[in-house]
Short mmCIF file of C-alpha atoms in Angstrom, two decimals:
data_model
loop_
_atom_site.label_atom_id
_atom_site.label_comp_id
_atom_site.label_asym_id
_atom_site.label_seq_id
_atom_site.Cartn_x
_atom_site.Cartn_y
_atom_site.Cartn_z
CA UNK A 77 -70.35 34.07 17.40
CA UNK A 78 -71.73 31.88 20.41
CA UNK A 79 -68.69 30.08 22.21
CA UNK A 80 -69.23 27.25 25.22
CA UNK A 81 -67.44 28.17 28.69
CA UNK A 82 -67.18 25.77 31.03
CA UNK A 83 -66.02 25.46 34.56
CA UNK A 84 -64.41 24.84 34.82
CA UNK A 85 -68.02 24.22 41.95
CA UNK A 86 -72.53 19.73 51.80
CA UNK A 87 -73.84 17.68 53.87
CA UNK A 88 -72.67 15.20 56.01
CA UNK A 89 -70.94 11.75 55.04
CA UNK A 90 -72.81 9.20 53.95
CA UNK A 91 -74.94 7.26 56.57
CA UNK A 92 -75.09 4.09 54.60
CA UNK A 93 -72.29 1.85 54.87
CA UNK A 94 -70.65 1.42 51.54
CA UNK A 95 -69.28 -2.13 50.75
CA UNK A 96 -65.57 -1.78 50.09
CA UNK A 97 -64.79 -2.51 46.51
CA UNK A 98 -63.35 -6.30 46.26
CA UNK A 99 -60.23 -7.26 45.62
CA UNK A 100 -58.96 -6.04 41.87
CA UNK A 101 -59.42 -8.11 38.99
CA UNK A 102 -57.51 -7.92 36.12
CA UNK A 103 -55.88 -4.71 35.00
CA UNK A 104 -56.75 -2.46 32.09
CA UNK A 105 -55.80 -3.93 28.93
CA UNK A 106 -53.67 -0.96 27.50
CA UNK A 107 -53.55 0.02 23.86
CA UNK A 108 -54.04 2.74 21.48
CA UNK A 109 -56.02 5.71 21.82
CA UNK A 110 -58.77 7.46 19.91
CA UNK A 111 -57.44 9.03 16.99
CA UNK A 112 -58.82 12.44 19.06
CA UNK A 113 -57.06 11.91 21.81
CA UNK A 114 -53.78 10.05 20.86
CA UNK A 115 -50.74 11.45 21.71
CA UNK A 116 -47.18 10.21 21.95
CA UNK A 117 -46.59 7.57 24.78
CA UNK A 118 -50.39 7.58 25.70
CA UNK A 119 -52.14 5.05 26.13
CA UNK A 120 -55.93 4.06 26.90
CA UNK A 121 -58.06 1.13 27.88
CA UNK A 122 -61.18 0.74 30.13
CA UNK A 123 -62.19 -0.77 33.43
CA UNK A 124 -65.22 -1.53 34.87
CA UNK A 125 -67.04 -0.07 38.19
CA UNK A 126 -70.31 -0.44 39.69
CA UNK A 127 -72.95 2.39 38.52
CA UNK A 128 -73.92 2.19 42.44
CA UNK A 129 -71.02 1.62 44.93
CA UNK A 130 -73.31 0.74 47.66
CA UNK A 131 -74.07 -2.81 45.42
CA UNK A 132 -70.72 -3.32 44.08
CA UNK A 133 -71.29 -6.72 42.49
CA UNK A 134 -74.67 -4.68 40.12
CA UNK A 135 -74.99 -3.44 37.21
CA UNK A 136 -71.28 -1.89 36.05
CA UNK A 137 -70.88 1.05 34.19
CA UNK A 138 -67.10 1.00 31.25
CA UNK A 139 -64.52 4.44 32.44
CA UNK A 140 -62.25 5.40 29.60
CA UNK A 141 -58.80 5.81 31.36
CA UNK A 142 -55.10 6.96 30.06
CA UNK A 143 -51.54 6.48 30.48
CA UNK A 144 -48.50 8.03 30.19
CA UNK A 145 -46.54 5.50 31.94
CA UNK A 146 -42.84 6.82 33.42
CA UNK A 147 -39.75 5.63 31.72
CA UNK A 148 -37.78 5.62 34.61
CA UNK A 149 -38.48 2.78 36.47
CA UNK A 150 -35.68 3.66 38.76
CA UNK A 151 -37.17 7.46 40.04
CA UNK A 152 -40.85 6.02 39.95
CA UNK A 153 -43.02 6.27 42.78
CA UNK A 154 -46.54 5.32 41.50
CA UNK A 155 -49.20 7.18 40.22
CA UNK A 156 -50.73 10.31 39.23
CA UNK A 157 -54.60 10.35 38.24
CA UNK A 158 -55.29 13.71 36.93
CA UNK A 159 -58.35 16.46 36.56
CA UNK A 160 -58.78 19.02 34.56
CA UNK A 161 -61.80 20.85 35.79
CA UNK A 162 -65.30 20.28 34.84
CA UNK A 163 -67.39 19.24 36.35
CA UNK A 164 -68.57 17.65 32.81
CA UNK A 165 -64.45 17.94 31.40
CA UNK A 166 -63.35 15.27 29.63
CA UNK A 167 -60.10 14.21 31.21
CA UNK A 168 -58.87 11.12 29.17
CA UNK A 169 -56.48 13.83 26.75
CA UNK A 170 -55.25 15.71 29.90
CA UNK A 171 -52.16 13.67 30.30
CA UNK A 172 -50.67 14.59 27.32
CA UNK A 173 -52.40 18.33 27.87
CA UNK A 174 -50.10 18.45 30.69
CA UNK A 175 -47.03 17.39 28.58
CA UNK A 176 -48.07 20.57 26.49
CA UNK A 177 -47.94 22.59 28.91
CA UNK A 178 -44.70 21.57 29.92
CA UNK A 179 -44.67 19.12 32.72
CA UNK A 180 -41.25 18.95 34.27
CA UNK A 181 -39.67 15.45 33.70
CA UNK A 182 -39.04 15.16 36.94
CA UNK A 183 -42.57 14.81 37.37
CA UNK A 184 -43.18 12.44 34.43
CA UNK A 185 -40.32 10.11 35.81
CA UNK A 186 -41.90 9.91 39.13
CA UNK A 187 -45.19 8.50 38.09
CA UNK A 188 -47.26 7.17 35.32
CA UNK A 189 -50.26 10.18 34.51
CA UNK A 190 -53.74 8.86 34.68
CA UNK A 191 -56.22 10.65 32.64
CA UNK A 192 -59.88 9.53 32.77
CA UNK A 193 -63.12 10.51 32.03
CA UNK A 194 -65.60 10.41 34.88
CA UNK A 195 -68.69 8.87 34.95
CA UNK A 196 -71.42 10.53 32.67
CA UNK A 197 -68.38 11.85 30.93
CA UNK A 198 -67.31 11.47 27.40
CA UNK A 199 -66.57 7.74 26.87
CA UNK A 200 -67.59 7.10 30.21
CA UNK A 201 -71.40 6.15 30.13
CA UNK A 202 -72.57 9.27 28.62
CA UNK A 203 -75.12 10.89 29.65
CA UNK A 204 -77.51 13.32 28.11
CA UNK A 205 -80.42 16.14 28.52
CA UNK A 206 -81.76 15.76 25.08
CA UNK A 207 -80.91 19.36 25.02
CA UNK A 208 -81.76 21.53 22.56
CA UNK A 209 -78.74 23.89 20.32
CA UNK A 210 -80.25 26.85 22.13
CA UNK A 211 -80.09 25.07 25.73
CA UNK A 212 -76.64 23.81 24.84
CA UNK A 213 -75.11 27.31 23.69
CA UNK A 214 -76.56 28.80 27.12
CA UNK A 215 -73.89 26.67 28.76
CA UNK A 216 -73.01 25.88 32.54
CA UNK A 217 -73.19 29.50 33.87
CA UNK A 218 -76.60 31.19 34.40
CA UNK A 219 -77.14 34.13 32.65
CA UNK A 220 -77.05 37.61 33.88
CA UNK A 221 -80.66 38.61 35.07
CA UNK A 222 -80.70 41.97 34.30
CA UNK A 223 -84.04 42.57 36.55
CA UNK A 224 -86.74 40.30 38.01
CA UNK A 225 -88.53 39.12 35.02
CA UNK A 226 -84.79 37.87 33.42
CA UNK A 227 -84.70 35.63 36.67
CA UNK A 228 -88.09 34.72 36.29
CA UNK A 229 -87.50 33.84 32.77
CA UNK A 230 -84.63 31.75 33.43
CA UNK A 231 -86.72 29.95 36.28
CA UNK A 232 -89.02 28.38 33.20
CA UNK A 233 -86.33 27.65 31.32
CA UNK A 234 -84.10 25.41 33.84
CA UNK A 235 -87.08 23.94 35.22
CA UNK A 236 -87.89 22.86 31.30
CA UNK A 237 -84.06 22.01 31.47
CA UNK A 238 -84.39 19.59 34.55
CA UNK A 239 -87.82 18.09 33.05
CA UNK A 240 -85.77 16.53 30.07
CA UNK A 241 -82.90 15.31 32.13
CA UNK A 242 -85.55 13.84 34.03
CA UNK A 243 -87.15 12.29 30.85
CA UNK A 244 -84.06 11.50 29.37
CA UNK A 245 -82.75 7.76 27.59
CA UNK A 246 -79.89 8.01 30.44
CA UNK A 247 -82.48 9.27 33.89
CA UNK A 248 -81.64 6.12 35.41
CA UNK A 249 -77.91 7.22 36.71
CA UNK A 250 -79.61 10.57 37.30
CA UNK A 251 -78.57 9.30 41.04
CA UNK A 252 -75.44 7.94 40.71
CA UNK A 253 -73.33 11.08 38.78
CA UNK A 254 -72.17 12.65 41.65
CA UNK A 255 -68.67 13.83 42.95
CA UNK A 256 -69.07 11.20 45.48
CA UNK A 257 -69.82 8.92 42.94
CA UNK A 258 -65.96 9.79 40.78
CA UNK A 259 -63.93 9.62 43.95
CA UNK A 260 -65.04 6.17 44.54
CA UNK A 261 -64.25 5.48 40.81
CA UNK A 262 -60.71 6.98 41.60
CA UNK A 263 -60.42 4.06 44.12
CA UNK A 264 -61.06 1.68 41.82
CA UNK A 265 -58.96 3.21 39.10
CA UNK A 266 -55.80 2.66 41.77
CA UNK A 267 -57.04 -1.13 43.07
CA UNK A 268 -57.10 -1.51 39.27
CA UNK A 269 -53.64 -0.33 38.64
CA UNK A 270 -52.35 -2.32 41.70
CA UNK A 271 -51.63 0.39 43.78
CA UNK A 272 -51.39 1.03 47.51
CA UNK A 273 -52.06 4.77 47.17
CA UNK A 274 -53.01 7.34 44.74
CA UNK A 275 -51.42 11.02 44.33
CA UNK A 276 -53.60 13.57 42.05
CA UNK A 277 -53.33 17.05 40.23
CA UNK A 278 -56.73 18.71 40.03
CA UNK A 279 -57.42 21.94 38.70
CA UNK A 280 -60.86 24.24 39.08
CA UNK A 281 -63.59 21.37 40.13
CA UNK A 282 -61.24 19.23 39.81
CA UNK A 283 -59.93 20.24 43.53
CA UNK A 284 -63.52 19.60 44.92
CA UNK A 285 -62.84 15.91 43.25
CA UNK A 286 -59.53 15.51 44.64
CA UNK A 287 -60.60 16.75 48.50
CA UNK A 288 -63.66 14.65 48.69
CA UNK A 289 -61.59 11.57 47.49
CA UNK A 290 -58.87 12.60 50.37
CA UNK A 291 -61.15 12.85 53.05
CA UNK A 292 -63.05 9.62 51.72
CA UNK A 293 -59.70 7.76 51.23
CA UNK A 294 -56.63 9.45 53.26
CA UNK A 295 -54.59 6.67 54.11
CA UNK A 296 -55.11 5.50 50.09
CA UNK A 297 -54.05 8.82 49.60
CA UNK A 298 -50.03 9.83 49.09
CA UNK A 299 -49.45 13.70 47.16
CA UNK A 300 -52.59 16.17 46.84
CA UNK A 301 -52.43 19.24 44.75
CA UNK A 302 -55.41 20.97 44.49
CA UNK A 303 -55.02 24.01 41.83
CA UNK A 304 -57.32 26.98 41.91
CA UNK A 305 -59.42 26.12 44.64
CA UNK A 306 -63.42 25.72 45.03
CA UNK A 307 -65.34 25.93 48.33
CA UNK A 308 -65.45 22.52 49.89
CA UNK A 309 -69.23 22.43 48.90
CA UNK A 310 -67.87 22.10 45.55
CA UNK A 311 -69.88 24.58 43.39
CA UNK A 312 -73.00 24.84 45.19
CA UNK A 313 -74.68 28.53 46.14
CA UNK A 314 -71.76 29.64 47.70
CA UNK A 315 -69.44 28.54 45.00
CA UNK A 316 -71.75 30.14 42.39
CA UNK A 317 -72.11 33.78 43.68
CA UNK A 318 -68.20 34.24 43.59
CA UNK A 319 -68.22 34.41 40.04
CA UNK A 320 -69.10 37.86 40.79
CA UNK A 321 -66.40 39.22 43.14
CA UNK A 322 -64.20 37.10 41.07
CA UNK A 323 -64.53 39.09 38.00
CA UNK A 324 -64.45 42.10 40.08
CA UNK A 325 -60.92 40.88 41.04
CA UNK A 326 -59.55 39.96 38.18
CA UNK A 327 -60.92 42.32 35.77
CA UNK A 328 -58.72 45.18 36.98
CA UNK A 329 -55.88 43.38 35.25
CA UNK A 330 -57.48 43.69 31.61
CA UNK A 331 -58.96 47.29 32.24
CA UNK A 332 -55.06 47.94 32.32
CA UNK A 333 -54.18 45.83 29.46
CA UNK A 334 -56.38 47.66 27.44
CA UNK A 335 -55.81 50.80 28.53
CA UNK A 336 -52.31 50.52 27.79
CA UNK A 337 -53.10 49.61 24.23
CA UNK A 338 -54.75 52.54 22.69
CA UNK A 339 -55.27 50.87 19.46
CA UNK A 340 -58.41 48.64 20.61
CA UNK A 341 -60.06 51.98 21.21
CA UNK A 342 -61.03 50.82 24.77
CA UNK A 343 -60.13 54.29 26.91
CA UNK A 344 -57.12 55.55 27.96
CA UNK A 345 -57.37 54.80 31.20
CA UNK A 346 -58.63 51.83 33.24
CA UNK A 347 -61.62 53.35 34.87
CA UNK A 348 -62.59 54.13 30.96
CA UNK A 349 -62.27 50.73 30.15
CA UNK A 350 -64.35 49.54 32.92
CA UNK A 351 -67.31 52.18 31.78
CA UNK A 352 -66.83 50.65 28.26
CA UNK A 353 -67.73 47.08 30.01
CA UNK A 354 -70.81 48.49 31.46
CA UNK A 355 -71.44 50.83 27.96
CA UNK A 356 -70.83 48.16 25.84
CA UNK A 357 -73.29 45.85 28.07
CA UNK A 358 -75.88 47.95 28.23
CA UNK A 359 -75.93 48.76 24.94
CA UNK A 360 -76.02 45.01 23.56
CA UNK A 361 -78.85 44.34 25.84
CA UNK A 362 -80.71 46.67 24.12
CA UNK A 363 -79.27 45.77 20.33
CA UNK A 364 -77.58 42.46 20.04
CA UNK A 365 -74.50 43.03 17.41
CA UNK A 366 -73.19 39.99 14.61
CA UNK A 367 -75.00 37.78 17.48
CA UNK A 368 -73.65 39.28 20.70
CA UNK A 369 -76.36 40.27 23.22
CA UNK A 370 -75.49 41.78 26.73
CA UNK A 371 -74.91 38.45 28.28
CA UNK A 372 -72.66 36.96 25.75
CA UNK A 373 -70.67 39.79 25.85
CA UNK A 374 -70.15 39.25 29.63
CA UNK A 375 -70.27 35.65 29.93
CA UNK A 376 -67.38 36.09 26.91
CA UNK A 377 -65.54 38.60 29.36
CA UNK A 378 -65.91 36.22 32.15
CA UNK A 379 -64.37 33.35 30.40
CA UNK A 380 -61.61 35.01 28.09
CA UNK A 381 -60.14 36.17 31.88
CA UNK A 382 -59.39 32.89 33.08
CA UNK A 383 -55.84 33.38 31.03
CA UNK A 384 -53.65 36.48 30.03
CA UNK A 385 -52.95 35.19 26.72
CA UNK A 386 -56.92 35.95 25.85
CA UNK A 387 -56.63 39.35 26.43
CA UNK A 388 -55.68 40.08 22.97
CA UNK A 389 -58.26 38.18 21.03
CA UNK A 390 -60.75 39.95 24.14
CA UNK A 391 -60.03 43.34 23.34
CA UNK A 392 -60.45 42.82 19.28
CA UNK A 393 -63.82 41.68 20.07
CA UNK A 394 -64.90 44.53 22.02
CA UNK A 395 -63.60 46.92 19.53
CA UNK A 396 -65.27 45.20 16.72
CA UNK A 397 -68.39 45.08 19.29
CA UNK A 398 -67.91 48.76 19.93
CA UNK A 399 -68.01 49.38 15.87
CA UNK A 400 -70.19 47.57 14.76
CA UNK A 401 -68.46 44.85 13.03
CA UNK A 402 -67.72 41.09 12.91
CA UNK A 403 -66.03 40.16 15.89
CA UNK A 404 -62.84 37.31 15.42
CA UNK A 405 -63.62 33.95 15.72
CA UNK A 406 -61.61 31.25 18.15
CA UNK A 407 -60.74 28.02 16.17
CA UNK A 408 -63.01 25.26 16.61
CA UNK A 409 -62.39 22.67 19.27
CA UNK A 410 -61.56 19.32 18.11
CA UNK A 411 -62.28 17.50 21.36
CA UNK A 412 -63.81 14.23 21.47
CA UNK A 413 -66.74 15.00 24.15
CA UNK A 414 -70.11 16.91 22.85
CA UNK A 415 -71.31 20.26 23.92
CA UNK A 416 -74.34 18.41 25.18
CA UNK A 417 -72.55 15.75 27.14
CA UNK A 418 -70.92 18.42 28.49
CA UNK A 419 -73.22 20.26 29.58
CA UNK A 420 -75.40 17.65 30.75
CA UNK A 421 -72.98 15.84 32.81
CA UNK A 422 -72.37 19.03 34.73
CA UNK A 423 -75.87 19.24 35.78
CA UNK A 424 -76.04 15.72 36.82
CA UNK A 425 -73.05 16.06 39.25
CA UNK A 426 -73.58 19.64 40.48
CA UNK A 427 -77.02 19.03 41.25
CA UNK A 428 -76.26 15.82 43.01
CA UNK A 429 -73.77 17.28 44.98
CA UNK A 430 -75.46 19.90 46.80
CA UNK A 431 -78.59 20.95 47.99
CA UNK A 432 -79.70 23.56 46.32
CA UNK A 433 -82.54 26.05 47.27
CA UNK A 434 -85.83 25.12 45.84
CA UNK A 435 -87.51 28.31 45.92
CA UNK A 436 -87.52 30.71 43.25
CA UNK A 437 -88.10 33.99 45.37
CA UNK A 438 -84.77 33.30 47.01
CA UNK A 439 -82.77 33.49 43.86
CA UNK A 440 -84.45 36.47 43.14
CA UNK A 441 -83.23 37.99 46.27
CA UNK A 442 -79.43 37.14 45.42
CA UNK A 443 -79.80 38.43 42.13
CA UNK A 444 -81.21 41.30 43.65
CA UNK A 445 -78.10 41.52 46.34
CA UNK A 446 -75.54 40.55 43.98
CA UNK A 447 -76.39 42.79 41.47
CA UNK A 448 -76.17 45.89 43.58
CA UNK A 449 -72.83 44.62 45.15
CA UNK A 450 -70.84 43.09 42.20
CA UNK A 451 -72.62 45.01 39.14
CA UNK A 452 -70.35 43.40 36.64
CA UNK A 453 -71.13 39.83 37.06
CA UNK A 454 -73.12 38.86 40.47
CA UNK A 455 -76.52 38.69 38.48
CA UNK A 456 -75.07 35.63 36.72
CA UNK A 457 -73.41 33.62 39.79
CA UNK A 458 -76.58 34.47 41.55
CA UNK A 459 -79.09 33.47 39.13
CA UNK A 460 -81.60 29.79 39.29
CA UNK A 461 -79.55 27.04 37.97
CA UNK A 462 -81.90 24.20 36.81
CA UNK A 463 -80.91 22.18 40.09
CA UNK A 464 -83.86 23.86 41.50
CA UNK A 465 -85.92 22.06 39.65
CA UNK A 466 -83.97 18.42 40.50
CA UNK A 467 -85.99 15.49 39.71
CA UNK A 468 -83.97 12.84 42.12
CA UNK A 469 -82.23 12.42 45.06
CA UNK A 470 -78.00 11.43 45.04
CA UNK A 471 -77.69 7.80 45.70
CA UNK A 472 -75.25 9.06 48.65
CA UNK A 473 -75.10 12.22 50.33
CA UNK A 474 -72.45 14.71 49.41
CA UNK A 475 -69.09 14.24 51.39
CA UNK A 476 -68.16 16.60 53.70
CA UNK A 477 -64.69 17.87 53.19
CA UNK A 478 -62.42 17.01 56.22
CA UNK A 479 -59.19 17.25 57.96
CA UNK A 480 -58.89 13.89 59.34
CA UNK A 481 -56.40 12.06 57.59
CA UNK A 482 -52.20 12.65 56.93
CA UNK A 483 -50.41 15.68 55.82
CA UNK A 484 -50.24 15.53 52.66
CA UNK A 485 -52.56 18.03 50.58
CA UNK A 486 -50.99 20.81 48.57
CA UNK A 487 -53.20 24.39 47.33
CA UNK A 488 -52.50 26.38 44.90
CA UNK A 489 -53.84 29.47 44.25
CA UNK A 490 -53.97 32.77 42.54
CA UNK A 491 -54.71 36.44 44.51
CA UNK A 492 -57.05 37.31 41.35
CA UNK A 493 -59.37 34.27 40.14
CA UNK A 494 -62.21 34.72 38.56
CA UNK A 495 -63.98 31.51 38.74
CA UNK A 496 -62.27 30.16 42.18
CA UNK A 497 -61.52 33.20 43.72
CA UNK A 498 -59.02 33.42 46.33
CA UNK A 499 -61.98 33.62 49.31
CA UNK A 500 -63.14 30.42 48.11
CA UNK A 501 -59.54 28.90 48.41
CA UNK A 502 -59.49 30.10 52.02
CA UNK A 503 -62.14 27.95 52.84
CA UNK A 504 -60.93 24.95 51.39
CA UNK A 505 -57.64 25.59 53.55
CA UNK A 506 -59.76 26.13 56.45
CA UNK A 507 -61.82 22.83 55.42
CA UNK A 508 -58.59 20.55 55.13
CA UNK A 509 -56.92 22.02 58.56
CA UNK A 510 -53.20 20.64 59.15
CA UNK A 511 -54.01 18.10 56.67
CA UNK A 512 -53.30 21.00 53.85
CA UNK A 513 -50.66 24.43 52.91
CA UNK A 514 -51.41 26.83 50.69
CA UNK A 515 -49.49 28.31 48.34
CA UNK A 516 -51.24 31.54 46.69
CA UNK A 517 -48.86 33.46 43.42
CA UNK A 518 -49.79 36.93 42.87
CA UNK A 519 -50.97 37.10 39.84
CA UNK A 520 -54.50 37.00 37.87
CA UNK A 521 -56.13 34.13 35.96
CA UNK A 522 -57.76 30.42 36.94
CA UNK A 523 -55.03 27.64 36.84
CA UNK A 524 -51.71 28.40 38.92
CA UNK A 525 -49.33 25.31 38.03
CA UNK A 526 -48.02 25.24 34.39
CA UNK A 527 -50.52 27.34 33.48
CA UNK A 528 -49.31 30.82 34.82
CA UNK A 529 -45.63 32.21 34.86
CA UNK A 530 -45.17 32.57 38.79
CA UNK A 531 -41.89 30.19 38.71
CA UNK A 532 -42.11 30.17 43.03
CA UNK A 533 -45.32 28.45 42.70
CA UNK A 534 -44.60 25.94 40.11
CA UNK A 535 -41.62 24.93 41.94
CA UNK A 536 -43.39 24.75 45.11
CA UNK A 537 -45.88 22.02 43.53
CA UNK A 538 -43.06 19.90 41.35
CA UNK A 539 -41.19 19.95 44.45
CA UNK A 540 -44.05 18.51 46.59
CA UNK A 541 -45.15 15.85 43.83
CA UNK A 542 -41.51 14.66 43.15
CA UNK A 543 -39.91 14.84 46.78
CA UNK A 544 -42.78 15.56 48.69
CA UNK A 545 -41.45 18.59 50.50
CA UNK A 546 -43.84 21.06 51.00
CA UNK A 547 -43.66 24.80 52.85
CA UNK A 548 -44.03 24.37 56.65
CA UNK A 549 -46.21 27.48 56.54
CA UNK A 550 -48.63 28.54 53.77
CA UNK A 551 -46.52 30.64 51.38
CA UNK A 552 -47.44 33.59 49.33
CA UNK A 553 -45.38 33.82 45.69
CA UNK A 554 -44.99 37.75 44.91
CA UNK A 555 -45.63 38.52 41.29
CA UNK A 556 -43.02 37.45 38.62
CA UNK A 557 -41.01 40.59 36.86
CA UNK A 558 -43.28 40.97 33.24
#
């Protein structure tokens, strides 16, 4: 079984001068969704925005956008536009994805929920790699470079990667998909909608999104929660390389799930079940088994972590792994967006919004580093991404995340992350100054609000997004009784 995992990571501002956007036209003609996205009280329509904000009356580029408008006219205070991670995440579902995971009323009466997808995204001018099954199934995260010649390998292979995006029917907004590029989008999303200010939710990327629209924006911006936190860089290098100290984190919390279940056959203890990771590992590298090699088996660890309720299905597959036989399958996805789009439109952003080193002697120094120091995972964080290889230049330079602006910014975060762990966060807090608190819930897993059961920090963010009080200090959530 191969499975996709996504993540769900500067310089200075811009020296250009952007033309401000002009005054809105007509709103988005609302009506029903995709039969794929549909859900009850959404609804979807398009607008228009310029594929390069610096020539806002150019060529325009269609964004897919939803709404689940409030029904309480009385308790509503605007608007909501919404993130689920990415970058490459379609977010035009996410509104009613949040009414699954139980968004409190409260919430949904004080604004209508925006979902979009960004640009290069889904329904949003699409873009693509012309990437192969094999290049798609490798996914957003490197792989782990189990010596030199792995990181060597994977050099050819994302500079091959950037050659096609280079090549590709969409290389002309190679330029313009950029983090930068979405915020600017969000601005015209709310001029659209007739609004004097914007609030936002943003999980995983979606925080780098939602700070580099604050800092671009602040006095267009009203409520800011930023959930499970990258480094203001977005993911760049630094972002990257705490994938490994992440799992290290985090995967205490399994070794002890398993452990506990003697059943899966793991070890009785959790220092057993960590030398079953690195058995297991090894052993795969060596002999794949019913398609697992060593990396999917660890990039499959990595990903099954960022929620409890994987654990389970996580420890069946490394029993069946461990005896040879066919691991269980995940249903398939049914969401709109492509595997390719997906993992296309990543590159495009990530690679715009960084600078990322060119030489390939340096990444095999990290690896080198990172391997010794985080042996579970670092060779993977670590490894060349095909952003070395970059073909073009972003039409603007990456924002710098700042604290200039109102306080009015909201983090949440978890003590044991393992995509945006919580030394990432810190930054980001540092980054945002006065403008931000922080509000970190002992527990493990990536998404804090909805998503995990630490009832102080969920009420800490509903209470900030419906009455806009939020802690005078950062506060620190101690971990819920099981």
């Amino acid at each position: 079984m191969r499975r996709a995992l996504t993540i769900v990571v500067a310089a200075a501002t811009a020296a250009v001068v952007l033309a401000p956007p002009g005054l809105a036209r007509t709103g988005p003609k609302w009506g029903e969704c995709p039969a794929d996205v549909a859900k009850p009280g959404l609804r979807c329509g398009t607008i228009d925005v310029p594929l390069d904000h610096r020539n806002p009356d150019g060529e325009q580029i269609q964004l897919a956008i939803s709404r689940l408008a409030s029904k309480n006219p009385d308790k509503r205070r605007g608007v909501l536009l919404t993130n689920p991670g990415g970058p490459g995440g379609s977010g035009l579902d996410f509104p009613g994805g949040l009414v699954d995971l139980k968004l409190p009323q409260s919430v949904l009466d004080s604004y209508d929920v925006i979902g979009f997808d960004p640009r290069g995204v889904g329904r949003s001018a699409p873009v693509t790699c012309d990437l192969t099954t094999e290049q798609q199934y490798r996914g957003n995260i490197p792989p782990f470079a189990r010596d030199a010649s792995d990181v060597v390998t994977h050099a050819r292979n994302s500079k091959t990667v950037a050659e096609q995006c280079a090549k590709s029917k969409t290389a002309n907004m190679l330029p313009y998909v950029s983090t930068a590029a979405t915020a600017r989008d969000m601005d015209r999303i709310r001029e659209a909608l007739h609004e004097d200010k914007l609030s936002f939710l943003g999980y995983s990327y979606g925080t780098h999104l939602g700070a580099v629209y604050t800092t671009l924006f602040p006095d267009r911006s009203d409520r800011i929660v930023l959930d499970s936190n990258l480094v203001p860089g977005g993911l760049d290098r630094t972002g990257s390389r705490l994938f490994g100290p992440g799992l290290e984190k985090r995967f205490p919390d399994f070794a002890e799930f398993a452990a506990a279940r003697p059943e899966y056959g793991l070890g009785t203890t959790p220092e057993a079940v960590t030398a079953k990771y690195f058995d297991l590992a090894g052993r795969l590298d060596k002999t794949p088994v019913q398609g697992y090699d060593g990396n999917l088996f660890r990039l499959a660890t990595f990903g099954s972590l960022y929620r409890d309720s994987r654990m389970p299905e996580l420890a069946a597959i490394w029993h069946a792994l461990d005896t040879n036989q066919p691991p269980p399958t995940s249903a398939a996805s049914d969401a709109p967006q492509s595997l390719e789009n997906k993992v296309a439109s990543h590159l495009y952003a990530i690679c715009n919004d960084s600078r990322w080193p060119r030489s390939v002697s340096s990444y095999l120094h990290d690896v080198s580093v990172d391997r010794k120091r985080f042996p579970m995972f670092g060779a993977a964080g670590a490894n060349i991404r095909p952003c070395a290889f970059w073909r073009s230049e972003p039409a603007e330079r990456p924002v710098r995340v700042g604290d200039k602006g109102p306080a009015n910014v909201l983090l949440a975060q978890n003590t044991r992350d393992p995509a945006t762990p919580l030394a990432g966060a810190e930054q980001m807090r540092r980054a945002l100054g006065d403008r931000a608190r922080m509000v970190t819930a002992d527990q493990g897993g990536h998404g804090v609000y909805l998503i995990g059961a630490n009832k102080c920090a969920n009420d800490t963010v509903t209470a900030f997004l419906t009455t806009g009080e939020r802690p005078e200090d950062d506060r620190v959530c101690v971990a819920e009784p099981a």
